Structure formats: C-alpha cells, structure tokens
Amino acid sequence: MHMLRKKIKFVCAVCLFFVSLVVKGQDSLLNYEHKFKQPLEKVLEMMQVRYQVKIKYDPRNVKDIMVDYAPWKFRADLVGTEINLLYPLGFKLQEEAKPDTYKLKSYEYNRWKPQEGWDFLNLLSKKYTDQASWEKRKYQLRAAVRQAMYWDKLKSIPDQPIRLGKVRRYADYQVQNFALEIIPGVYINGSIYSPLKQKKNIPVVLSPDGHWPQQRYRSDAQKRFITLARLGCMAVSYDLFAWGESLLQFAGSDHRSSEAMLMQTWGAERILDYVMSLPQVDRSRVGISGGSGGGSHSILMAALDDRFTLVAPVVAMSSYFFGGCPCESGLPVHFVCGGTNNVELAAMTAPKPQLIISDGQDWTKETAINDFPYLQHIYGYYGQQNQVQHAHFPDEGHDFGYNKRQALYTFLLDHFHLDQANAADIIAETGIQIEPEELLYSFGKEGENLPKNAIRGMEQLKVVLKSYQIEL
C-alpha cells in the first residue's frame, strides 16, 4: 500500500509538471489569477491575424504595456475591439490610404468613429419631434452653453471703448484696425473692412480665422474680407486667442487651452456688441463665417448669441469631430443637457439662413450622409428647408479656397439681398490689393503700442479670471 501511494504521488507530480510545461508553452499569463494579461505588442499581432489587417506602430510606444483580460476584450469586428481594448489604453487606429492598413495613434477625445457620431446624432434627434419640442431643447441648450462658457460672470465686466486705428482707403472699400479690451488687460485685435461709401443699413459678417499659417494676414483671407466689403458688407476680421497679435501677450502654446476657448468666444461677443451699436449697421443682417477652427467658433457663437441672423461654417461641422484643439472643445459645452455635438449646435440657427461648406479630405467629407439631412429635418419643423444649404467640394481639401469663397459670396448675395450690380466682377476677386502683414497690426510692428496695462502670460490671465470667480 505504501509503495502504491508513492507511485500515485510520483505519477501526479509528473502529470503536473507536464501540464505546467504546456501552460507555460502556450502562455503562462493566460489564466484568471493573472487577469489573462498579455503584452500589447502581442495583442496587436493577434488583432492583425484575427481581422486580416496590418497595424503599423512604433515598438517603443507599446513597450512594457500589458493588457488585462486581453483575449476577453476581442469583439466580432476590428472596430469593436479597438473601442473595447485600445481606447482604455489611450490608443486608437487610424485608417491608412492602403486597404486594410492602420496606424496605431494616441487616442483623440475629440474625434469619434463616423458611425459613433451618427448614432449619437440620431439619439439626440429623438429628444424632439416638432417645432415646439425643438424650441424647448434649443432654449435649454443656449442657457446651458452660456453657463458652461461662464458668460454670467463675464457679463459683469464693464465694457471698454474700442481703440480704432487710422482708416486706409482704397478704390471702393476701406480698412481700419482695432483693438478691444475684453477683460482687464486682455486685448483682441482685428481689422474692419467696409464699403468706401458708407450707406445706412450695412450688413455685417464677423470673419474669424482658422488654424492656418499667417493667420488673418494671408492673401486668401484678405481677399475674402475685401470682397465682402466690395459687395457692401462690413467684414470684421479678428485674431483668435494666442494667435496673430495676441501673441504679444501670450505664448503660441497657450492657444491650446480651455482659456483660449473662453477668451476668443468672449472676444467675439464684445466685437458683436460694438458693431451692433453702430448706427449704420443693419441689425437684421448679422452673419458669421469662419473656416476650420473659425468654423467651429462660428457655430458656437451662433448657438451662444441669437443676434446672429446668418451662419456659414466652412470645413468644420461634423457629428463625429468636436474640434482638434482645446480652444474648440476645452470647456464642457458638449456635455450640457445630456450631451450635444456641433451639428445639433448648428441646428440652433434654424430657421435662419445657414450654409454648410464641406470638402472631401477631412471630417466633413461625409456631411451629406447624416449631418446635413439632420439639419434639413430641423429646418423642416419651420417649413424652411430651403434656408439651409450645403456646398460640397469632394476634390478639395481643408481650406477656405477660391471655390469655397465663391459659395459664401453667392449665399450672401442671395440671403442678405446685396446689390447684384457688378457682383460677378467683384466675386471674381480681381483688382484686389493685398496689404503687408505689418499694416494690419493694431499695436505696431514690434508691439510698441501695446497698452501698459496689458497682462503677459497665462498665469496672469488666470489671476484675472479668478477675480471674477472663474477657475478652469
């Protein structure tokens, strides 16, 4: 009996040894006690085999990263696995031009999968079924967005007089630089382009810039402002925060901040206050049109302030892209009222005229699939589907190029009822004199005219904001 027991123990020990070898040969970590842990690099290899794709990545970026319960996080398709497995690790897959090829990138909070954006927009649309329920939602959204932007606190800051530069006159338009103190020590600068012969009831188009080099000083930007003035509008070009002349006060890196979103929207509001106070301005024709970051800024401004009567965001609006910069999405605007997105915010313009301009190379390339039909549906509540239009340029990219500007001019000619005489020649943008960048500065070539009270840097800005009980 004793010998039998020893034999049984020996056989069991041998069996356990071979079992352990098998387990180690497969993967010693694939068990409950170790949370089915796998190295991310190995998981990526498994994903490539399982879904028959190629995933490019830098091994240095995944070194020493382990995935808990790795095999249990796989789903039926690559998208589901990416969301379930890679998103929590701070990674995402970006589709490459070559079929079935992806690149591993850092997770972008502001960029969803198109289907995710469309599904969310469809979910939002179930909150209202007619004009009355939509108006209720719009009222709640505007109040909540204003609160998220701290406008109740900013409204307590006394208005300061605008500083206007010398008028520069050309054949049929004029340009005047301005600087406006929007909170103590913080200035927003820009230029006002208007018809040379000032008439009564001039329409206004606020014209913010986007995230392009040379800011509002670019040749294509100046062509837009000048053409609007020659058509009979007052075009107000202005800097975004830590952009253009604002760099005299803040570092370029400060633009990518929540404070930037706060300052540039409040700056636009103060500019709007100013132009609305001018006796020659037609308050029934007040538009805003910017491209890229200036486009999302235009959508947000129209959502914040009902005084805008026309909006034209360019290469900006998307249900699955919330802006590639904290200056567009750094404050909790998109979390209010159970969540919203830029398409629903754009719908708040209804039933006023709105032009959506998109292209074929960025997050606006699928605008016609879901986003624009949604806007048409909202405008349909008012019986005004024709008031919202879509100009798509599938062979063009992310810019405010000639064809996109032509679409804007045509839209304004129609909806602002501008003088059609010579309009064809004017919108061709011929005979335009582009000014040197230095001529558009409000504070001098070297910033020598910057006011003495101007604050310097983000830390000083935070102190000023804190004095108004604003801490971001």
CSV table of C-alpha atoms in Angstrom, one decimal:
chain,number,residue,atom,x,y,z
A,1,MET,CA,0.0,0.0,0.0
A,2,HIS,CA,2.8,2.4,0.9
A,3,MET,CA,4.6,1.7,-2.4
A,4,LEU,CA,1.3,2.2,-4.3
A,5,ARG,CA,0.8,5.6,-2.6
A,6,LYS,CA,4.4,6.6,-3.6
A,7,LYS,CA,3.7,5.6,-7.2
A,8,ILE,CA,0.5,7.6,-7.3
A,9,LYS,CA,2.3,10.7,-5.9
A,10,PHE,CA,5.0,10.3,-8.5
A,11,VAL,CA,2.6,9.9,-11.4
A,12,CYS,CA,0.6,13.0,-10.2
A,13,ALA,CA,3.8,15.0,-9.9
A,14,VAL,CA,4.9,14.1,-13.4
A,15,CYS,CA,1.5,15.0,-14.8
A,16,LEU,CA,1.5,18.4,-13.0
A,17,PHE,CA,5.0,19.0,-14.4
A,18,PHE,CA,3.9,18.3,-18.0
A,19,VAL,CA,0.7,20.3,-17.6
A,20,SER,CA,2.8,23.3,-16.3
A,21,LEU,CA,5.1,23.0,-19.3
A,22,VAL,CA,2.1,23.0,-21.7
A,23,VAL,CA,0.7,26.1,-19.9
A,24,LYS,CA,4.0,27.9,-20.0
A,25,GLY,CA,4.4,26.9,-23.6
A,26,GLN,CA,1.1,28.5,-24.5
A,27,ASP,CA,1.3,31.5,-22.2
A,28,SER,CA,1.9,31.4,-18.5
A,29,LEU,CA,-0.1,34.6,-18.1
A,30,LEU,CA,-3.3,33.3,-19.7
A,31,ASN,CA,-5.2,32.5,-16.5
A,32,TYR,CA,-7.6,34.1,-14.2
A,33,GLU,CA,-5.1,34.7,-11.4
A,34,HIS,CA,-3.0,36.9,-13.8
A,35,LYS,CA,-6.1,38.6,-15.4
A,36,PHE,CA,-5.4,36.9,-18.7
A,37,LYS,CA,-2.6,39.5,-19.1
A,38,GLN,CA,-0.8,39.9,-22.5
A,39,PRO,CA,1.8,42.4,-23.7
A,40,LEU,CA,0.2,45.0,-26.0
A,41,GLU,CA,2.7,44.1,-28.8
A,42,LYS,CA,1.5,40.5,-28.8
A,43,VAL,CA,-2.2,41.7,-28.7
A,44,LEU,CA,-1.6,43.8,-31.8
A,45,GLU,CA,-0.2,40.7,-33.5
A,46,MET,CA,-3.3,38.8,-32.5
A,47,MET,CA,-5.5,41.6,-33.9
A,48,GLN,CA,-3.7,41.5,-37.2
A,49,VAL,CA,-4.1,37.8,-37.6
A,50,ARG,CA,-7.7,37.7,-36.4
A,51,TYR,CA,-9.0,40.6,-38.6
A,52,GLN,CA,-6.6,40.1,-41.5
A,53,VAL,CA,-5.2,43.7,-41.3
A,54,LYS,CA,-1.9,45.4,-41.0
A,55,ILE,CA,-1.3,47.6,-38.0
A,56,LYS,CA,1.8,49.9,-38.1
A,57,TYR,CA,3.3,51.0,-34.8
A,58,ASP,CA,6.5,52.1,-33.2
A,59,PRO,CA,7.6,49.3,-30.7
A,60,ARG,CA,8.9,52.0,-28.4
A,61,ASN,CA,5.3,53.3,-27.9
A,62,VAL,CA,4.0,49.9,-26.7
A,63,LYS,CA,7.0,48.7,-24.8
A,64,ASP,CA,6.1,47.3,-21.3
A,65,ILE,CA,2.4,47.9,-21.7
A,66,MET,CA,0.3,45.0,-20.5
A,67,VAL,CA,-3.3,44.3,-21.3
A,68,ASP,CA,-5.5,42.9,-18.6
A,69,TYR,CA,-8.0,40.2,-19.8
A,70,ALA,CA,-6.7,40.7,-23.3
A,71,PRO,CA,-8.4,37.7,-25.1
A,72,TRP,CA,-11.8,38.6,-23.4
A,73,LYS,CA,-11.7,42.1,-24.9
A,74,PHE,CA,-11.8,41.0,-28.5
A,75,ARG,CA,-15.1,41.5,-30.3
A,76,ALA,CA,-16.6,40.4,-33.6
A,77,ASP,CA,-15.0,43.1,-35.7
A,78,LEU,CA,-11.9,45.3,-35.6
A,79,VAL,CA,-13.9,48.5,-34.6
A,80,GLY,CA,-15.5,46.9,-31.6
A,81,THR,CA,-12.1,45.5,-30.4
A,82,GLU,CA,-10.5,48.9,-30.9
A,83,ILE,CA,-13.1,50.6,-28.8
A,84,ASN,CA,-13.1,47.9,-26.1
A,85,LEU,CA,-9.4,47.2,-26.0
A,86,LEU,CA,-7.3,50.1,-27.3
A,87,TYR,CA,-9.4,53.1,-26.2
A,88,PRO,CA,-8.9,52.4,-22.5
A,89,LEU,CA,-5.1,52.3,-23.1
A,90,GLY,CA,-5.1,55.7,-24.7
A,91,PHE,CA,-4.7,54.4,-28.3
A,92,LYS,CA,-6.7,54.3,-31.5
A,93,LEU,CA,-6.4,53.0,-35.0
A,94,GLN,CA,-6.1,55.5,-37.9
A,95,GLU,CA,-7.0,54.1,-41.3
A,96,GLU,CA,-4.3,54.5,-44.0
A,97,ALA,CA,-4.7,55.0,-47.7
A,98,LYS,CA,-3.7,51.4,-48.4
A,99,PRO,CA,-6.6,49.0,-47.9
A,100,ASP,CA,-6.8,47.1,-44.6
A,101,THR,CA,-3.9,49.1,-43.2
A,102,TYR,CA,-3.9,51.1,-40.0
A,103,LYS,CA,-1.6,53.1,-37.8
A,104,LEU,CA,-1.6,53.0,-34.0
A,105,LYS,CA,-2.0,56.5,-32.7
A,106,SER,CA,-2.7,58.2,-29.4
A,107,TYR,CA,-6.4,58.3,-28.6
A,108,GLU,CA,-8.2,61.5,-29.6
A,109,TYR,CA,-11.0,62.5,-27.3
A,110,ASN,CA,-12.3,65.0,-29.9
A,111,ARG,CA,-12.5,62.6,-32.9
A,112,TRP,CA,-15.0,59.7,-32.9
A,113,LYS,CA,-15.7,57.0,-35.4
A,114,PRO,CA,-18.2,58.3,-38.0
A,115,GLN,CA,-20.8,55.7,-37.1
A,116,GLU,CA,-20.4,56.7,-33.4
A,117,GLY,CA,-21.2,60.3,-34.3
A,118,TRP,CA,-24.1,59.4,-36.5
A,119,ASP,CA,-25.6,57.1,-33.8
A,120,PHE,CA,-25.3,59.9,-31.2
A,121,LEU,CA,-26.9,62.4,-33.5
A,122,ASN,CA,-29.8,60.0,-34.2
A,123,LEU,CA,-30.1,59.6,-30.4
A,124,LEU,CA,-30.3,63.4,-30.0
A,125,SER,CA,-32.9,63.7,-32.6
A,126,LYS,CA,-35.3,61.5,-30.6
A,127,LYS,CA,-35.4,64.2,-27.9
A,128,TYR,CA,-37.7,66.4,-30.1
A,129,THR,CA,-40.4,65.6,-32.7
A,130,ASP,CA,-41.8,69.0,-33.7
A,131,GLN,CA,-41.1,72.7,-33.6
A,132,ALA,CA,-42.3,73.2,-30.0
A,133,SER,CA,-40.2,70.4,-28.5
A,134,TRP,CA,-37.2,71.5,-30.6
A,135,GLU,CA,-37.6,75.1,-29.4
A,136,LYS,CA,-37.7,73.9,-25.8
A,137,ARG,CA,-34.5,71.9,-26.4
A,138,LYS,CA,-32.9,74.9,-28.1
A,139,TYR,CA,-33.7,77.2,-25.2
A,140,GLN,CA,-32.3,74.8,-22.7
A,141,LEU,CA,-29.1,74.3,-24.8
A,142,ARG,CA,-28.5,78.0,-25.1
A,143,ALA,CA,-28.8,78.6,-21.4
A,144,ALA,CA,-26.6,75.7,-20.6
A,145,VAL,CA,-23.9,76.5,-23.1
A,146,ARG,CA,-23.8,80.1,-21.8
A,147,GLN,CA,-23.3,78.8,-18.3
A,148,ALA,CA,-20.6,76.4,-19.5
A,149,MET,CA,-18.8,79.4,-21.0
A,150,TYR,CA,-19.1,81.4,-17.8
A,151,TRP,CA,-20.9,84.2,-19.6
A,152,ASP,CA,-22.9,85.1,-16.5
A,153,LYS,CA,-19.7,86.1,-14.8
A,154,LEU,CA,-18.1,87.7,-17.8
A,155,LYS,CA,-21.2,89.9,-18.2
A,156,SER,CA,-20.3,91.7,-15.0
A,157,ILE,CA,-17.1,93.1,-16.6
A,158,PRO,CA,-17.6,96.8,-17.6
A,159,ASP,CA,-17.3,97.4,-21.4
A,160,GLN,CA,-14.2,99.3,-22.5
A,161,PRO,CA,-14.1,101.7,-25.5
A,162,ILE,CA,-12.7,100.3,-28.7
A,163,ARG,CA,-9.4,101.6,-30.0
A,164,LEU,CA,-9.6,102.4,-33.7
A,165,GLY,CA,-6.7,103.0,-36.0
A,166,LYS,CA,-6.3,105.2,-39.0
A,167,VAL,CA,-8.6,104.5,-41.9
A,168,ARG,CA,-6.8,103.2,-45.1
A,169,ARG,CA,-8.9,104.0,-48.2
A,170,TYR,CA,-8.9,102.1,-51.5
A,171,ALA,CA,-10.9,102.4,-54.7
A,172,ASP,CA,-14.2,101.1,-53.3
A,173,TYR,CA,-13.5,99.9,-49.8
A,174,GLN,CA,-11.6,100.9,-46.6
A,175,VAL,CA,-9.8,99.1,-43.8
A,176,GLN,CA,-9.4,100.2,-40.2
A,177,ASN,CA,-7.6,98.3,-37.5
A,178,PHE,CA,-9.0,98.0,-34.0
A,179,ALA,CA,-8.1,96.7,-30.5
A,180,LEU,CA,-10.7,95.9,-27.9
A,181,GLU,CA,-10.1,95.2,-24.2
A,182,ILE,CA,-12.4,92.3,-23.5
A,183,ILE,CA,-11.4,91.8,-19.8
A,184,PRO,CA,-8.9,93.9,-17.8
A,185,GLY,CA,-5.5,93.7,-19.6
A,186,VAL,CA,-6.6,91.3,-22.4
A,187,TYR,CA,-7.0,92.7,-25.9
A,188,ILE,CA,-8.5,91.2,-29.1
A,189,ASN,CA,-7.3,92.8,-32.3
A,190,GLY,CA,-8.5,92.8,-35.9
A,191,SER,CA,-9.4,94.9,-38.9
A,192,ILE,CA,-12.8,96.2,-40.1
A,193,TYR,CA,-13.3,96.1,-43.9
A,194,SER,CA,-16.2,98.2,-45.1
A,195,PRO,CA,-17.6,99.9,-48.3
A,196,LEU,CA,-15.8,103.2,-49.1
A,197,LYS,CA,-19.2,105.0,-49.4
A,198,GLN,CA,-20.9,104.4,-46.1
A,199,LYS,CA,-24.6,103.8,-46.5
A,200,LYS,CA,-27.3,103.1,-44.0
A,201,ASN,CA,-28.3,99.5,-43.1
A,202,ILE,CA,-24.9,97.9,-43.8
A,203,PRO,CA,-24.9,94.1,-43.2
A,204,VAL,CA,-22.1,92.7,-41.0
A,205,VAL,CA,-20.1,89.5,-41.3
A,206,LEU,CA,-17.9,88.5,-38.4
A,207,SER,CA,-14.9,86.7,-40.1
A,208,PRO,CA,-12.8,84.7,-37.6
A,209,ASP,CA,-9.7,82.9,-38.9
A,210,GLY,CA,-8.9,79.2,-38.7
A,211,HIS,CA,-5.8,77.2,-37.8
A,212,TRP,CA,-3.8,78.2,-40.8
A,213,PRO,CA,-0.3,79.7,-41.1
A,214,GLN,CA,-0.1,83.5,-41.3
A,215,GLN,CA,-3.5,83.8,-39.6
A,216,ARG,CA,-5.8,86.6,-40.9
A,217,TYR,CA,-2.9,88.2,-42.8
A,218,ARG,CA,-2.9,85.5,-45.5
A,219,SER,CA,-3.6,86.5,-49.1
A,220,ASP,CA,-6.7,84.3,-49.4
A,221,ALA,CA,-8.0,85.7,-46.1
A,222,GLN,CA,-7.6,89.3,-47.1
A,223,LYS,CA,-9.3,88.5,-50.5
A,224,ARG,CA,-12.4,87.3,-48.6
A,225,PHE,CA,-12.6,90.3,-46.3
A,226,ILE,CA,-12.0,92.8,-49.1
A,227,THR,CA,-14.6,91.1,-51.4
A,228,LEU,CA,-17.2,91.2,-48.7
A,229,ALA,CA,-16.6,94.9,-48.3
A,230,ARG,CA,-16.8,95.5,-52.0
A,231,LEU,CA,-20.1,93.6,-52.1
A,232,GLY,CA,-21.4,96.1,-49.5
A,233,CYS,CA,-20.8,94.3,-46.2
A,234,MET,CA,-18.8,95.2,-43.1
A,235,ALA,CA,-16.4,92.3,-42.7
A,236,VAL,CA,-14.8,92.1,-39.2
A,237,SER,CA,-11.6,90.1,-39.2
A,238,TYR,CA,-10.2,89.3,-35.8
A,239,ASP,CA,-7.5,87.2,-34.1
A,240,LEU,CA,-8.2,84.1,-32.1
A,241,PHE,CA,-6.6,83.8,-28.7
A,242,ALA,CA,-2.8,83.4,-28.6
A,243,TRP,CA,-2.9,83.8,-32.4
A,244,GLY,CA,-1.9,86.8,-34.5
A,245,GLU,CA,-1.3,89.9,-32.4
A,246,SER,CA,-2.5,88.1,-29.3
A,247,LEU,CA,1.0,86.5,-29.3
A,248,LEU,CA,2.3,89.8,-27.9
A,249,GLN,CA,0.6,88.8,-24.7
A,250,PHE,CA,0.6,85.0,-24.7
A,251,ALA,CA,2.7,82.1,-26.0
A,252,GLY,CA,1.6,80.2,-29.0
A,253,SER,CA,1.2,77.1,-26.8
A,254,ASP,CA,-1.5,79.0,-24.8
A,255,HIS,CA,-3.8,78.7,-27.7
A,256,ARG,CA,-4.3,75.0,-27.0
A,257,SER,CA,-6.1,75.6,-23.7
A,258,SER,CA,-9.6,75.9,-22.2
A,259,GLU,CA,-8.8,79.6,-21.5
A,260,ALA,CA,-8.4,80.1,-25.3
A,261,MET,CA,-12.0,78.8,-25.9
A,262,LEU,CA,-13.3,81.2,-23.2
A,263,MET,CA,-11.3,84.3,-24.4
A,264,GLN,CA,-12.0,84.0,-28.1
A,265,THR,CA,-15.7,83.5,-27.7
A,266,TRP,CA,-16.0,86.3,-25.3
A,267,GLY,CA,-13.9,88.5,-27.6
A,268,ALA,CA,-16.3,87.8,-30.5
A,269,GLU,CA,-19.2,88.7,-28.2
A,270,ARG,CA,-17.6,92.0,-27.4
A,271,ILE,CA,-17.0,92.7,-31.0
A,272,LEU,CA,-20.6,91.9,-31.8
A,273,ASP,CA,-21.7,94.3,-29.1
A,274,TYR,CA,-19.6,97.0,-30.7
A,275,VAL,CA,-20.8,96.5,-34.3
A,276,MET,CA,-24.5,96.3,-33.1
A,277,SER,CA,-24.1,99.7,-31.5
A,278,LEU,CA,-23.1,101.4,-34.8
A,279,PRO,CA,-25.9,103.4,-36.3
A,280,GLN,CA,-25.1,102.3,-39.9
A,281,VAL,CA,-25.3,98.6,-39.2
A,282,ASP,CA,-28.4,96.6,-40.2
A,283,ARG,CA,-29.2,94.5,-37.1
A,284,SER,CA,-31.4,92.2,-39.2
A,285,ARG,CA,-28.4,91.1,-41.3
A,286,VAL,CA,-25.6,90.0,-39.0
A,287,GLY,CA,-23.6,87.0,-40.1
A,288,ILE,CA,-20.6,85.0,-39.0
A,289,SER,CA,-18.4,82.8,-41.3
A,290,GLY,CA,-15.1,81.2,-40.5
A,291,GLY,CA,-13.2,78.2,-41.6
A,292,SER,CA,-11.7,75.2,-39.7
A,293,GLY,CA,-11.3,76.3,-36.1
A,294,GLY,CA,-13.0,79.6,-37.2
A,295,GLY,CA,-15.9,77.5,-38.5
A,296,SER,CA,-16.5,75.6,-35.2
A,297,HIS,CA,-16.1,79.0,-33.5
A,298,SER,CA,-18.9,80.4,-35.8
A,299,ILE,CA,-21.2,77.5,-34.9
A,300,LEU,CA,-20.6,78.1,-31.2
A,301,MET,CA,-21.1,81.9,-31.4
A,302,ALA,CA,-24.4,81.5,-33.2
A,303,ALA,CA,-25.5,79.0,-30.5
A,304,LEU,CA,-24.5,81.4,-27.8
A,305,ASP,CA,-26.0,84.6,-29.2
A,306,ASP,CA,-29.3,84.8,-31.0
A,307,ARG,CA,-28.4,88.1,-32.6
A,308,PHE,CA,-26.7,86.3,-35.5
A,309,THR,CA,-29.1,86.1,-38.4
A,310,LEU,CA,-26.9,84.0,-40.8
A,311,VAL,CA,-24.1,81.4,-40.3
A,312,ALA,CA,-21.7,79.8,-42.7
A,313,PRO,CA,-19.2,77.4,-41.1
A,314,VAL,CA,-16.6,76.2,-43.6
A,315,VAL,CA,-14.8,72.8,-43.4
A,316,ALA,CA,-15.8,72.5,-39.7
A,317,MET,CA,-19.2,70.9,-38.9
A,318,SER,CA,-19.3,67.3,-38.1
A,319,SER,CA,-21.2,65.0,-35.8
A,320,TYR,CA,-18.1,62.9,-35.0
A,321,PHE,CA,-15.4,65.6,-34.7
A,322,PHE,CA,-15.5,68.1,-31.9
A,323,GLY,CA,-12.6,70.3,-32.9
A,324,GLY,CA,-8.9,69.4,-33.0
A,325,CYS,CA,-7.9,71.9,-30.4
A,326,PRO,CA,-8.9,72.7,-26.7
A,327,CYS,CA,-9.8,76.2,-28.0
A,328,GLU,CA,-12.8,74.4,-29.6
A,329,SER,CA,-13.6,71.8,-27.1
A,330,GLY,CA,-11.8,72.6,-23.9
A,331,LEU,CA,-14.8,73.7,-21.9
A,332,PRO,CA,-17.8,71.4,-21.1
A,333,VAL,CA,-20.0,72.8,-23.8
A,334,HIS,CA,-20.6,69.4,-25.4
A,335,PHE,CA,-21.6,67.8,-22.1
A,336,VAL,CA,-24.6,70.0,-21.4
A,337,CYS,CA,-28.2,68.8,-21.4
A,338,GLY,CA,-27.3,65.2,-21.5
A,339,GLY,CA,-24.7,65.8,-24.3
A,340,THR,CA,-24.7,67.5,-27.6
A,341,ASN,CA,-22.4,67.9,-30.7
A,342,ASN,CA,-21.6,70.6,-33.3
A,343,VAL,CA,-24.4,69.5,-35.6
A,344,GLU,CA,-27.0,70.0,-33.0
A,345,LEU,CA,-25.4,73.3,-32.0
A,346,ALA,CA,-25.5,74.3,-35.7
A,347,ALA,CA,-29.2,73.4,-35.8
A,348,MET,CA,-29.9,76.1,-33.2
A,349,THR,CA,-29.6,78.6,-36.1
A,350,ALA,CA,-32.8,77.3,-37.6
A,351,PRO,CA,-34.8,78.7,-39.3
A,352,LYS,CA,-32.3,81.5,-40.2
A,353,PRO,CA,-30.1,81.1,-43.3
A,354,GLN,CA,-27.2,78.7,-42.9
A,355,LEU,CA,-24.6,77.5,-45.4
A,356,ILE,CA,-22.6,74.4,-44.6
A,357,ILE,CA,-19.4,74.1,-46.7
A,358,SER,CA,-17.5,70.8,-46.7
A,359,ASP,CA,-14.7,69.0,-48.6
A,360,GLY,CA,-13.5,65.5,-49.5
A,361,GLN,CA,-10.4,65.2,-47.3
A,362,ASP,CA,-11.4,65.8,-43.7
A,363,TRP,CA,-14.1,65.1,-41.1
A,364,THR,CA,-16.6,66.9,-43.3
A,365,LYS,CA,-16.3,64.5,-46.2
A,366,GLU,CA,-19.5,62.6,-45.2
A,367,THR,CA,-21.6,65.6,-44.3
A,368,ALA,CA,-24.2,64.6,-46.9
A,369,ILE,CA,-24.8,61.2,-45.3
A,370,ASN,CA,-26.3,62.1,-42.0
A,371,ASP,CA,-25.4,65.5,-40.7
A,372,PHE,CA,-26.9,67.7,-43.4
A,373,PRO,CA,-30.1,65.6,-43.6
A,374,TYR,CA,-30.5,66.1,-39.9
A,375,LEU,CA,-30.3,69.9,-40.3
A,376,GLN,CA,-32.8,69.8,-43.1
A,377,HIS,CA,-35.1,67.9,-40.8
A,378,ILE,CA,-34.8,70.5,-38.1
A,379,TYR,CA,-35.4,73.3,-40.6
A,380,GLY,CA,-38.4,71.3,-41.7
A,381,TYR,CA,-40.0,71.9,-38.4
A,382,TYR,CA,-40.4,75.5,-39.6
A,383,GLY,CA,-41.2,74.7,-43.2
A,384,GLN,CA,-37.9,76.3,-44.1
A,385,GLN,CA,-35.8,73.5,-45.6
A,386,ASN,CA,-34.5,75.9,-48.3
A,387,GLN,CA,-32.9,78.1,-45.7
A,388,VAL,CA,-30.2,75.6,-45.0
A,389,GLN,CA,-27.8,74.8,-47.9
A,390,HIS,CA,-24.8,72.5,-48.4
A,391,ALA,CA,-21.9,73.2,-50.7
A,392,HIS,CA,-19.6,70.2,-51.0
A,393,PHE,CA,-16.2,70.0,-52.8
A,394,PRO,CA,-15.2,66.4,-52.9
A,395,ASP,CA,-12.0,67.0,-54.8
A,396,GLU,CA,-10.8,69.7,-52.5
A,397,GLY,CA,-9.2,69.7,-49.0
A,398,HIS,CA,-9.2,71.5,-45.7
A,399,ASP,CA,-9.0,75.2,-46.7
A,400,PHE,CA,-11.1,78.3,-47.4
A,401,GLY,CA,-10.1,78.3,-51.0
A,402,TYR,CA,-11.5,80.1,-54.0
A,403,ASN,CA,-14.4,77.8,-54.7
A,404,LYS,CA,-15.5,77.8,-51.1
A,405,ARG,CA,-15.3,81.6,-51.0
A,406,GLN,CA,-17.4,81.7,-54.2
A,407,ALA,CA,-20.1,79.6,-52.4
A,408,LEU,CA,-20.1,82.0,-49.5
A,409,TYR,CA,-20.4,85.1,-51.7
A,410,THR,CA,-23.3,83.7,-53.7
A,411,PHE,CA,-25.1,82.7,-50.4
A,412,LEU,CA,-24.7,86.2,-49.0
A,413,LEU,CA,-25.8,87.9,-52.3
A,414,ASP,CA,-29.0,85.8,-52.1
A,415,HIS,CA,-29.8,85.9,-48.4
A,416,PHE,CA,-28.5,89.4,-47.5
A,417,HIS,CA,-30.1,90.8,-50.7
A,418,LEU,CA,-26.9,92.5,-51.7
A,419,ASP,CA,-26.6,94.7,-54.8
A,420,GLN,CA,-26.2,92.5,-57.8
A,421,ALA,CA,-24.6,95.2,-59.9
A,422,ASN,CA,-21.1,94.3,-60.8
A,423,ALA,CA,-21.3,91.4,-58.4
A,424,ALA,CA,-19.9,88.9,-60.9
A,425,ASP,CA,-16.7,91.0,-61.3
A,426,ILE,CA,-16.4,91.6,-57.6
A,427,ILE,CA,-16.6,88.0,-56.5
A,428,ALA,CA,-14.0,87.1,-59.1
A,429,GLU,CA,-11.6,88.8,-56.7
A,430,THR,CA,-9.8,90.8,-59.4
A,431,GLY,CA,-8.1,94.1,-58.7
A,432,ILE,CA,-7.6,93.4,-55.0
A,433,GLN,CA,-4.6,95.0,-53.3
A,434,ILE,CA,-3.2,92.7,-50.6
A,435,GLU,CA,-1.7,94.6,-47.7
A,436,PRO,CA,1.6,93.7,-46.0
A,437,GLU,CA,1.1,92.0,-42.7
A,438,GLU,CA,2.6,94.8,-40.6
A,439,LEU,CA,-0.1,97.2,-41.9
A,440,LEU,CA,-2.8,95.1,-40.2
A,441,TYR,CA,-1.2,95.3,-36.8
A,442,SER,CA,-3.0,97.4,-34.2
A,443,PHE,CA,-0.1,97.7,-31.8
A,444,GLY,CA,2.8,98.5,-34.2
A,445,LYS,CA,5.4,96.5,-36.0
A,446,GLU,CA,7.2,95.4,-32.8
A,447,GLY,CA,4.2,95.7,-30.5
A,448,GLU,CA,5.5,99.0,-29.3
A,449,ASN,CA,1.9,100.4,-28.9
A,450,LEU,CA,0.7,97.6,-26.6
A,451,PRO,CA,-1.1,99.3,-23.7
A,452,LYS,CA,0.7,99.5,-20.4
A,453,ASN,CA,-2.0,97.5,-18.6
A,454,ALA,CA,-1.7,94.5,-20.9
A,455,ILE,CA,-1.1,91.3,-19.0
A,456,ARG,CA,1.6,88.9,-20.0
A,457,GLY,CA,1.2,85.2,-19.9
A,458,MET,CA,-1.3,82.6,-18.8
A,459,GLU,CA,-0.6,82.8,-15.1
A,460,GLN,CA,-1.6,86.5,-15.0
A,461,LEU,CA,-4.7,85.7,-17.0
A,462,LYS,CA,-5.7,83.0,-14.5
A,463,VAL,CA,-5.3,85.6,-11.7
A,464,VAL,CA,-7.6,88.0,-13.5
A,465,LEU,CA,-10.2,85.3,-14.2
A,466,LYS,CA,-10.1,84.1,-10.6
A,467,SER,CA,-11.0,87.6,-9.5
A,468,TYR,CA,-14.3,87.0,-11.4
A,469,GLN,CA,-14.7,83.6,-9.8
A,470,ILE,CA,-13.7,81.8,-13.0
A,471,GLU,CA,-11.2,78.9,-12.4
A,472,LEU,CA,-10.7,76.5,-15.4
